[in-house]
């Protein structure tokens, strides 16, 4: 699918994660399948980051978008009962800012957490999930160091305060895979057929292959609270965080 398109849809969210409104044309609209646009800034979900919500506005009508479905095309799921714009209609798309911005802050916050835990405790990520403002990340960490919860909260917030820039770039596959520690998980998640790999670099802290939307620098994350550290299996530690204003 590459890093700029999904099926027939040109993805605007990857090039500009701050984009919230744009004009586009409807390529397909089916109550079962969903709506396909030629250009879309809706993040379709992936890498633990859930899809965006938002709205399509056309001819005085509103179609609320409540989810996505990834197939050969990128399908937007309309709210039940909302009218569908006919194929060929020019619509104004809008992503719900509150949800997306909070998800960007949360996602970048998780990368800071992952970077700190790898740098200072040598632990790899085994899984993660997030909702706007709330997230969890699992680490392979057989021995939990003393004061682990307090220490990671301090370390993460120090990196937030340092306001490191978050740089996104696209590299040819071979070049990306040559970077040390590029996939900061225990399994290689880069699909074998992808020729280009998108890299999210929290400069000086953490470099990862990643398809998500991120803030421009770590100060935009806000304060990160470590809510809980739980044991999930012999070596697996689950860290729950909350992003607060
Ligand atoms: Zn990520």
PDB file of C-alpha atoms and ligand atoms in Angstrom:
ATOM      1  CA  UNK A   1       0.000   0.000   0.000  1.00  0.00           C
ATOM      2  CA  UNK A   2       2.977   2.271   0.491  1.00  0.00           C
ATOM      3  CA  UNK A   3       3.290   5.371   2.588  1.00  0.00           C
ATOM      4  CA  UNK A   4       1.238   7.849   0.531  1.00  0.00           C
ATOM      5  CA  UNK A   5      -1.739   5.809  -0.713  1.00  0.00           C
ATOM      6  CA  UNK A   6      -4.116   3.132   0.441  1.00  0.00           C
ATOM      7  CA  UNK A   7      -5.856   1.675  -2.610  1.00  0.00           C
ATOM      8  CA  UNK A   8      -7.281   4.613  -4.543  1.00  0.00           C
ATOM      9  CA  UNK A   9      -7.062   6.997  -1.606  1.00  0.00           C
ATOM     10  CA  UNK A  10      -4.238   9.501  -1.330  1.00  0.00           C
ATOM     11  CA  UNK A  11      -3.486   9.677   2.386  1.00  0.00           C
ATOM     12  CA  UNK A  12      -3.030  13.258   3.559  1.00  0.00           C
ATOM     13  CA  UNK A  13      -2.682  12.369   7.253  1.00  0.00           C
ATOM     14  CA  UNK A  14       0.805  10.909   6.874  1.00  0.00           C
ATOM     15  CA  UNK A  15       2.310  13.946   5.144  1.00  0.00           C
ATOM     16  CA  UNK A  16       0.611  16.473   7.424  1.00  0.00           C
ATOM     17  CA  UNK A  17      -0.689  15.216  10.769  1.00  0.00           C
ATOM     18  CA  UNK A  18      -1.999  18.726  11.574  1.00  0.00           C
ATOM     19  CA  UNK A  19      -4.452  18.741   8.647  1.00  0.00           C
ATOM     20  CA  UNK A  20      -8.064  18.696   9.853  1.00  0.00           C
ATOM     21  CA  UNK A  21     -10.114  19.950   6.847  1.00  0.00           C
ATOM     22  CA  UNK A  22      -9.772  19.295   3.107  1.00  0.00           C
ATOM     23  CA  UNK A  23     -11.753  18.966  -0.094  1.00  0.00           C
ATOM     24  CA  UNK A  24     -12.144  15.645  -1.879  1.00  0.00           C
ATOM     25  CA  UNK A  25     -14.313  13.572  -4.197  1.00  0.00           C
ATOM     26  CA  UNK A  26     -16.329  10.456  -3.412  1.00  0.00           C
ATOM     27  CA  UNK A  27     -15.108   7.391  -5.373  1.00  0.00           C
ATOM     28  CA  UNK A  28     -17.457   4.839  -3.834  1.00  0.00           C
ATOM     29  CA  UNK A  29     -20.318   4.906  -1.349  1.00  0.00           C
ATOM     30  CA  UNK A  30     -22.073   1.817  -0.125  1.00  0.00           C
ATOM     31  CA  UNK A  31     -24.024   1.423   3.131  1.00  0.00           C
ATOM     32  CA  UNK A  32     -22.366  -1.967   3.773  1.00  0.00           C
ATOM     33  CA  UNK A  33     -18.829  -1.334   2.460  1.00  0.00           C
ATOM     34  CA  UNK A  34     -18.399   2.297   3.466  1.00  0.00           C
ATOM     35  CA  UNK A  35     -17.201   5.415   1.648  1.00  0.00           C
ATOM     36  CA  UNK A  36     -14.000   5.733  -0.421  1.00  0.00           C
ATOM     37  CA  UNK A  37     -12.490   9.190  -1.022  1.00  0.00           C
ATOM     38  CA  UNK A  38      -9.807  10.224  -3.505  1.00  0.00           C
ATOM     39  CA  UNK A  39      -8.008  12.129  -0.721  1.00  0.00           C
ATOM     40  CA  UNK A  40      -8.378  11.546   2.977  1.00  0.00           C
ATOM     41  CA  UNK A  41      -6.826  12.780   6.215  1.00  0.00           C
ATOM     42  CA  UNK A  42      -8.661  10.185   8.328  1.00  0.00           C
ATOM     43  CA  UNK A  43      -6.085   8.055  10.117  1.00  0.00           C
ATOM     44  CA  UNK A  44      -7.320   4.542   9.317  1.00  0.00           C
ATOM     45  CA  UNK A  45      -5.991   2.867  12.458  1.00  0.00           C
ATOM     46  CA  UNK A  46      -2.875   0.781  12.915  1.00  0.00           C
ATOM     47  CA  UNK A  47       0.176   0.381  15.129  1.00  0.00           C
ATOM     48  CA  UNK A  48      -2.050   0.573  18.183  1.00  0.00           C
ATOM     49  CA  UNK A  49      -3.509   3.961  17.203  1.00  0.00           C
ATOM     50  CA  UNK A  50      -7.287   3.746  16.666  1.00  0.00           C
ATOM     51  CA  UNK A  51      -8.969   5.367  13.638  1.00  0.00           C
ATOM     52  CA  UNK A  52     -10.156   8.947  13.494  1.00  0.00           C
ATOM     53  CA  UNK A  53     -13.718  10.158  13.751  1.00  0.00           C
ATOM     54  CA  UNK A  54     -15.073  13.098  11.794  1.00  0.00           C
ATOM     55  CA  UNK A  55     -17.541  14.270   9.224  1.00  0.00           C
ATOM     56  CA  UNK A  56     -18.140  14.724   5.505  1.00  0.00           C
ATOM     57  CA  UNK A  57     -20.095  17.852   4.540  1.00  0.00           C
ATOM     58  CA  UNK A  58     -21.807  18.083   1.166  1.00  0.00           C
ATOM     59  CA  UNK A  59     -24.732  20.065  -0.247  1.00  0.00           C
ATOM     60  CA  UNK A  60     -25.930  21.047   3.196  1.00  0.00           C
ATOM     61  CA  UNK A  61     -25.837  17.436   4.400  1.00  0.00           C
ATOM     62  CA  UNK A  62     -23.625  15.879   7.056  1.00  0.00           C
ATOM     63  CA  UNK A  63     -22.288  12.311   7.052  1.00  0.00           C
ATOM     64  CA  UNK A  64     -20.644  11.411  10.334  1.00  0.00           C
ATOM     65  CA  UNK A  65     -17.654   9.067  10.099  1.00  0.00           C
ATOM     66  CA  UNK A  66     -17.310   6.709  13.057  1.00  0.00           C
ATOM     67  CA  UNK A  67     -14.608   4.298  11.938  1.00  0.00           C
ATOM     68  CA  UNK A  68     -12.688   2.795   9.068  1.00  0.00           C
ATOM     69  CA  UNK A  69     -12.204  -0.529   7.361  1.00  0.00           C
ATOM     70  CA  UNK A  70      -8.978  -1.411   5.587  1.00  0.00           C
ATOM     71  CA  UNK A  71      -9.362  -3.564   2.493  1.00  0.00           C
ATOM     72  CA  UNK A  72      -8.107  -3.128  -1.035  1.00  0.00           C
ATOM     73  CA  UNK A  73      -9.439   0.385  -0.527  1.00  0.00           C
ATOM     74  CA  UNK A  74      -9.668   2.558   2.568  1.00  0.00           C
ATOM     75  CA  UNK A  75     -13.332   2.547   3.604  1.00  0.00           C
ATOM     76  CA  UNK A  76     -14.818   5.151   5.921  1.00  0.00           C
ATOM     77  CA  UNK A  77     -17.699   3.849   8.034  1.00  0.00           C
ATOM     78  CA  UNK A  78     -20.680   6.236   8.232  1.00  0.00           C
ATOM     79  CA  UNK A  79     -22.804   6.606  11.356  1.00  0.00           C
ATOM     80  CA  UNK A  80     -25.875   4.428  11.163  1.00  0.00           C
ATOM     81  CA  UNK A  81     -28.736   6.164   9.392  1.00  0.00           C
ATOM     82  CA  UNK A  82     -26.650   9.060   8.025  1.00  0.00           C
ATOM     83  CA  UNK A  83     -27.142   9.805   4.315  1.00  0.00           C
ATOM     84  CA  UNK A  84     -24.319   8.806   1.953  1.00  0.00           C
ATOM     85  CA  UNK A  85     -22.855  11.228  -0.594  1.00  0.00           C
ATOM     86  CA  UNK A  86     -23.312   9.834  -4.134  1.00  0.00           C
ATOM     87  CA  UNK A  87     -20.232   8.843  -6.163  1.00  0.00           C
ATOM     88  CA  UNK A  88     -18.686  11.907  -7.789  1.00  0.00           C
ATOM     89  CA  UNK A  89     -19.818  14.334  -5.074  1.00  0.00           C
ATOM     90  CA  UNK A  90     -17.264  16.897  -3.960  1.00  0.00           C
ATOM     91  CA  UNK A  91     -17.285  16.874  -0.155  1.00  0.00           C
ATOM     92  CA  UNK A  92     -15.496  18.733   2.614  1.00  0.00           C
ATOM     93  CA  UNK A  93     -13.837  16.266   4.943  1.00  0.00           C
ATOM     94  CA  UNK A  94     -13.081  17.126   8.554  1.00  0.00           C
ATOM     95  CA  UNK A  95     -11.295  15.106  11.205  1.00  0.00           C
ATOM     96  CA  UNK A  96     -12.482  15.556  14.791  1.00  0.00           C
ATOM     97  CA  UNK A  97      -9.614  17.545  16.252  1.00  0.00           C
ATOM     98  CA  UNK A  98     -10.034  16.774  19.953  1.00  0.00           C
ATOM     99  CA  UNK A  99      -9.819  13.004  19.483  1.00  0.00           C
ATOM    100  CA  UNK A 100      -7.005  13.051  16.890  1.00  0.00           C
ATOM    101  CA  UNK A 101      -4.824  15.584  18.716  1.00  0.00           C
ATOM    102  CA  UNK A 102      -5.162  13.597  21.933  1.00  0.00           C
ATOM    103  CA  UNK A 103      -4.269  10.398  20.057  1.00  0.00           C
ATOM    104  CA  UNK A 104      -1.175  12.072  18.567  1.00  0.00           C
ATOM    105  CA  UNK A 105      -0.064  13.206  22.023  1.00  0.00           C
ATOM    106  CA  UNK A 106      -0.744   9.730  23.423  1.00  0.00           C
ATOM    107  CA  UNK A 107       1.067   7.936  20.582  1.00  0.00           C
ATOM    108  CA  UNK A 108       4.156  10.161  20.814  1.00  0.00           C
ATOM    109  CA  UNK A 109       4.066   9.736  24.606  1.00  0.00           C
ATOM    110  CA  UNK A 110       4.240   5.959  24.138  1.00  0.00           C
ATOM    111  CA  UNK A 111       7.299   6.345  21.899  1.00  0.00           C
ATOM    112  CA  UNK A 112       8.998   8.400  24.603  1.00  0.00           C
ATOM    113  CA  UNK A 113       8.132   5.693  27.154  1.00  0.00           C
ATOM    114  CA  UNK A 114       9.432   2.990  24.841  1.00  0.00           C
ATOM    115  CA  UNK A 115      12.642   4.962  24.216  1.00  0.00           C
ATOM    116  CA  UNK A 116      13.278   5.566  27.907  1.00  0.00           C
ATOM    117  CA  UNK A 117      12.571   1.978  28.961  1.00  0.00           C
ATOM    118  CA  UNK A 118      14.860   0.629  26.227  1.00  0.00           C
ATOM    119  CA  UNK A 119      17.655   3.132  26.933  1.00  0.00           C
ATOM    120  CA  UNK A 120      17.635   2.891  30.729  1.00  0.00           C
ATOM    121  CA  UNK A 121      16.292  -0.627  31.396  1.00  0.00           C
ATOM    122  CA  UNK A 122      17.100  -2.489  28.164  1.00  0.00           C
ATOM    123  CA  UNK A 123      13.560  -3.807  27.785  1.00  0.00           C
ATOM    124  CA  UNK A 124      11.791  -4.416  24.494  1.00  0.00           C
ATOM    125  CA  UNK A 125       8.127  -3.751  23.758  1.00  0.00           C
ATOM    126  CA  UNK A 126       5.835  -6.752  23.394  1.00  0.00           C
ATOM    127  CA  UNK A 127       2.560  -4.931  22.710  1.00  0.00           C
ATOM    128  CA  UNK A 128       0.620  -1.720  23.100  1.00  0.00           C
ATOM    129  CA  UNK A 129      -2.779  -0.145  22.723  1.00  0.00           C
ATOM    130  CA  UNK A 130      -4.148   3.348  23.106  1.00  0.00           C
ATOM    131  CA  UNK A 131      -7.285   5.409  23.401  1.00  0.00           C
ATOM    132  CA  UNK A 132      -7.300   9.210  23.403  1.00  0.00           C
ATOM    133  CA  UNK A 133      -5.346  10.165  26.537  1.00  0.00           C
ATOM    134  CA  UNK A 134      -4.980   6.602  27.882  1.00  0.00           C
ATOM    135  CA  UNK A 135      -2.598   3.854  26.834  1.00  0.00           C
ATOM    136  CA  UNK A 136      -0.751   0.764  27.861  1.00  0.00           C
ATOM    137  CA  UNK A 137       2.555  -0.653  26.730  1.00  0.00           C
ATOM    138  CA  UNK A 138       3.913  -4.119  27.545  1.00  0.00           C
ATOM    139  CA  UNK A 139       7.613  -4.776  28.051  1.00  0.00           C
ATOM    140  CA  UNK A 140       9.741  -7.881  28.360  1.00  0.00           C
ATOM    141  CA  UNK A 141      11.254  -7.146  31.754  1.00  0.00           C
ATOM    142  CA  UNK A 142      11.743 -10.221  33.962  1.00  0.00           C
ATOM    143  CA  UNK A 143      13.039  -8.263  36.986  1.00  0.00           C
ATOM    144  CA  UNK A 144      11.216  -5.063  37.886  1.00  0.00           C
ATOM    145  CA  UNK A 145      13.742  -2.528  39.206  1.00  0.00           C
ATOM    146  CA  UNK A 146      12.968  -0.771  42.512  1.00  0.00           C
ATOM    147  CA  UNK A 147      10.770   2.326  42.146  1.00  0.00           C
ATOM    148  CA  UNK A 148      10.265   1.429  38.479  1.00  0.00           C
ATOM    149  CA  UNK A 149       6.904   3.256  38.247  1.00  0.00           C
ATOM    150  CA  UNK A 150       8.215   6.492  39.787  1.00  0.00           C
ATOM    151  CA  UNK A 151      11.468   6.386  37.852  1.00  0.00           C
ATOM    152  CA  UNK A 152       9.915   5.898  34.420  1.00  0.00           C
ATOM    153  CA  UNK A 153       7.419   8.690  35.105  1.00  0.00           C
ATOM    154  CA  UNK A 154      10.285  11.061  35.973  1.00  0.00           C
ATOM    155  CA  UNK A 155      12.391   9.959  33.002  1.00  0.00           C
ATOM    156  CA  UNK A 156       9.519  10.268  30.525  1.00  0.00           C
ATOM    157  CA  UNK A 157       8.547  13.726  31.742  1.00  0.00           C
ATOM    158  CA  UNK A 158      12.175  14.852  31.585  1.00  0.00           C
ATOM    159  CA  UNK A 159      12.192  13.907  27.882  1.00  0.00           C
ATOM    160  CA  UNK A 160       8.888  15.729  27.373  1.00  0.00           C
ATOM    161  CA  UNK A 161      10.331  18.825  29.043  1.00  0.00           C
ATOM    162  CA  UNK A 162      13.472  18.576  26.885  1.00  0.00           C
ATOM    163  CA  UNK A 163      11.152  19.276  23.915  1.00  0.00           C
ATOM    164  CA  UNK A 164      12.898  16.902  21.520  1.00  0.00           C
ATOM    165  CA  UNK A 165      11.747  17.231  17.950  1.00  0.00           C
ATOM    166  CA  UNK A 166       9.805  14.388  16.376  1.00  0.00           C
ATOM    167  CA  UNK A 167      10.997  13.925  12.792  1.00  0.00           C
ATOM    168  CA  UNK A 168       9.209  11.736  10.261  1.00  0.00           C
ATOM    169  CA  UNK A 169      10.926  10.495   7.120  1.00  0.00           C
ATOM    170  CA  UNK A 170      10.528   7.756   4.548  1.00  0.00           C
ATOM    171  CA  UNK A 171      13.483   5.534   3.720  1.00  0.00           C
ATOM    172  CA  UNK A 172      14.062   2.760   1.200  1.00  0.00           C
ATOM    173  CA  UNK A 173      13.561  -0.597   2.938  1.00  0.00           C
ATOM    174  CA  UNK A 174      17.236  -1.636   2.989  1.00  0.00           C
ATOM    175  CA  UNK A 175      18.343   1.697   4.408  1.00  0.00           C
ATOM    176  CA  UNK A 176      15.669   1.581   7.116  1.00  0.00           C
ATOM    177  CA  UNK A 177      16.461  -1.977   8.171  1.00  0.00           C
ATOM    178  CA  UNK A 178      20.146  -1.039   8.482  1.00  0.00           C
ATOM    179  CA  UNK A 179      19.319   1.410  11.297  1.00  0.00           C
ATOM    180  CA  UNK A 180      20.133  -0.042  14.717  1.00  0.00           C
ATOM    181  CA  UNK A 181      17.123  -1.092  16.808  1.00  0.00           C
ATOM    182  CA  UNK A 182      14.744   0.123  14.138  1.00  0.00           C
ATOM    183  CA  UNK A 183      11.917  -2.125  15.112  1.00  0.00           C
ATOM    184  CA  UNK A 184      11.677  -1.694  18.842  1.00  0.00           C
ATOM    185  CA  UNK A 185       9.525  -4.741  19.304  1.00  0.00           C
ATOM    186  CA  UNK A 186      10.390  -8.387  19.535  1.00  0.00           C
ATOM    187  CA  UNK A 187       8.958  -9.302  16.194  1.00  0.00           C
ATOM    188  CA  UNK A 188       9.644  -7.736  12.834  1.00  0.00           C
ATOM    189  CA  UNK A 189       6.458  -5.865  11.997  1.00  0.00           C
ATOM    190  CA  UNK A 190       7.528  -4.387   8.670  1.00  0.00           C
ATOM    191  CA  UNK A 191       5.539  -6.208   5.961  1.00  0.00           C
ATOM    192  CA  UNK A 192       7.912  -8.042   3.582  1.00  0.00           C
ATOM    193  CA  UNK A 193       6.426  -6.407   0.477  1.00  0.00           C
ATOM    194  CA  UNK A 194       6.873  -2.783   1.628  1.00  0.00           C
ATOM    195  CA  UNK A 195       9.635  -1.113  -0.379  1.00  0.00           C
ATOM    196  CA  UNK A 196       9.604   2.054   1.690  1.00  0.00           C
ATOM    197  CA  UNK A 197       9.578   2.346   5.451  1.00  0.00           C
ATOM    198  CA  UNK A 198       8.309   5.312   7.391  1.00  0.00           C
ATOM    199  CA  UNK A 199      10.542   6.278  10.273  1.00  0.00           C
ATOM    200  CA  UNK A 200       9.487   8.247  13.357  1.00  0.00           C
ATOM    201  CA  UNK A 201      12.532   9.725  15.062  1.00  0.00           C
ATOM    202  CA  UNK A 202      12.305  11.349  18.478  1.00  0.00           C
ATOM    203  CA  UNK A 203      15.633  12.967  17.890  1.00  0.00           C
ATOM    204  CA  UNK A 204      18.250  11.735  20.334  1.00  0.00           C
ATOM    205  CA  UNK A 205      15.934   9.279  22.075  1.00  0.00           C
ATOM    206  CA  UNK A 206      14.045   6.792  19.920  1.00  0.00           C
ATOM    207  CA  UNK A 207      13.920   5.760  16.254  1.00  0.00           C
ATOM    208  CA  UNK A 208      11.168   3.430  15.083  1.00  0.00           C
ATOM    209  CA  UNK A 209       9.449   2.162  11.984  1.00  0.00           C
ATOM    210  CA  UNK A 210       5.956   3.538  12.477  1.00  0.00           C
ATOM    211  CA  UNK A 211       2.835   4.426  10.506  1.00  0.00           C
ATOM    212  CA  UNK A 212       1.123   6.642  13.066  1.00  0.00           C
ATOM    213  CA  UNK A 213       0.466  10.357  13.512  1.00  0.00           C
ATOM    214  CA  UNK A 214       2.675  12.256  15.938  1.00  0.00           C
ATOM    215  CA  UNK A 215       3.161  15.669  17.517  1.00  0.00           C
ATOM    216  CA  UNK A 216       6.021  17.813  16.173  1.00  0.00           C
ATOM    217  CA  UNK A 217       8.000  17.913  19.407  1.00  0.00           C
ATOM    218  CA  UNK A 218       7.772  16.202  22.764  1.00  0.00           C
ATOM    219  CA  UNK A 219       6.620  19.251  24.748  1.00  0.00           C
ATOM    220  CA  UNK A 220       3.311  18.997  22.872  1.00  0.00           C
ATOM    221  CA  UNK A 221       2.653  15.636  24.545  1.00  0.00           C
ATOM    222  CA  UNK A 222       1.919  17.269  27.895  1.00  0.00           C
ATOM    223  CA  UNK A 223       2.392  15.601  31.237  1.00  0.00           C
ATOM    224  CA  UNK A 224       2.567  11.800  31.289  1.00  0.00           C
ATOM    225  CA  UNK A 225       1.291   9.996  34.389  1.00  0.00           C
ATOM    226  CA  UNK A 226       2.286   6.404  34.952  1.00  0.00           C
ATOM    227  CA  UNK A 227      -0.933   5.047  36.423  1.00  0.00           C
ATOM    228  CA  UNK A 228       0.080   1.456  37.095  1.00  0.00           C
ATOM    229  CA  UNK A 229       2.701  -1.214  36.442  1.00  0.00           C
ATOM    230  CA  UNK A 230       1.200  -4.701  36.309  1.00  0.00           C
ATOM    231  CA  UNK A 231       2.637  -8.164  35.825  1.00  0.00           C
ATOM    232  CA  UNK A 232       1.155 -10.022  32.885  1.00  0.00           C
ATOM    233  CA  UNK A 233       3.013 -13.306  32.827  1.00  0.00           C
ATOM    234  CA  UNK A 234       6.497 -14.227  34.016  1.00  0.00           C
ATOM    235  CA  UNK A 235       8.489 -11.610  32.110  1.00  0.00           C
ATOM    236  CA  UNK A 236       5.768  -9.308  30.804  1.00  0.00           C
ATOM    237  CA  UNK A 237       5.166  -5.942  32.515  1.00  0.00           C
ATOM    238  CA  UNK A 238       2.246  -3.770  31.524  1.00  0.00           C
ATOM    239  CA  UNK A 239       2.710  -0.020  32.000  1.00  0.00           C
ATOM    240  CA  UNK A 240      -0.490   2.057  31.967  1.00  0.00           C
ATOM    241  CA  UNK A 241      -0.163   5.760  31.260  1.00  0.00           C
ATOM    242  CA  UNK A 242      -2.426   8.785  31.084  1.00  0.00           C
ATOM    243  CA  UNK A 243      -1.745  12.019  29.236  1.00  0.00           C
ATOM    244  CA  UNK A 244      -2.879  15.079  31.158  1.00  0.00           C
ATOM    245  CA  UNK A 245      -3.000  18.764  30.208  1.00  0.00           C
TER     246      UNK A 245
HETATM  247 ZN1  LIG B   1       4.048   4.016  17.208  1.00  0.00          ZN
END
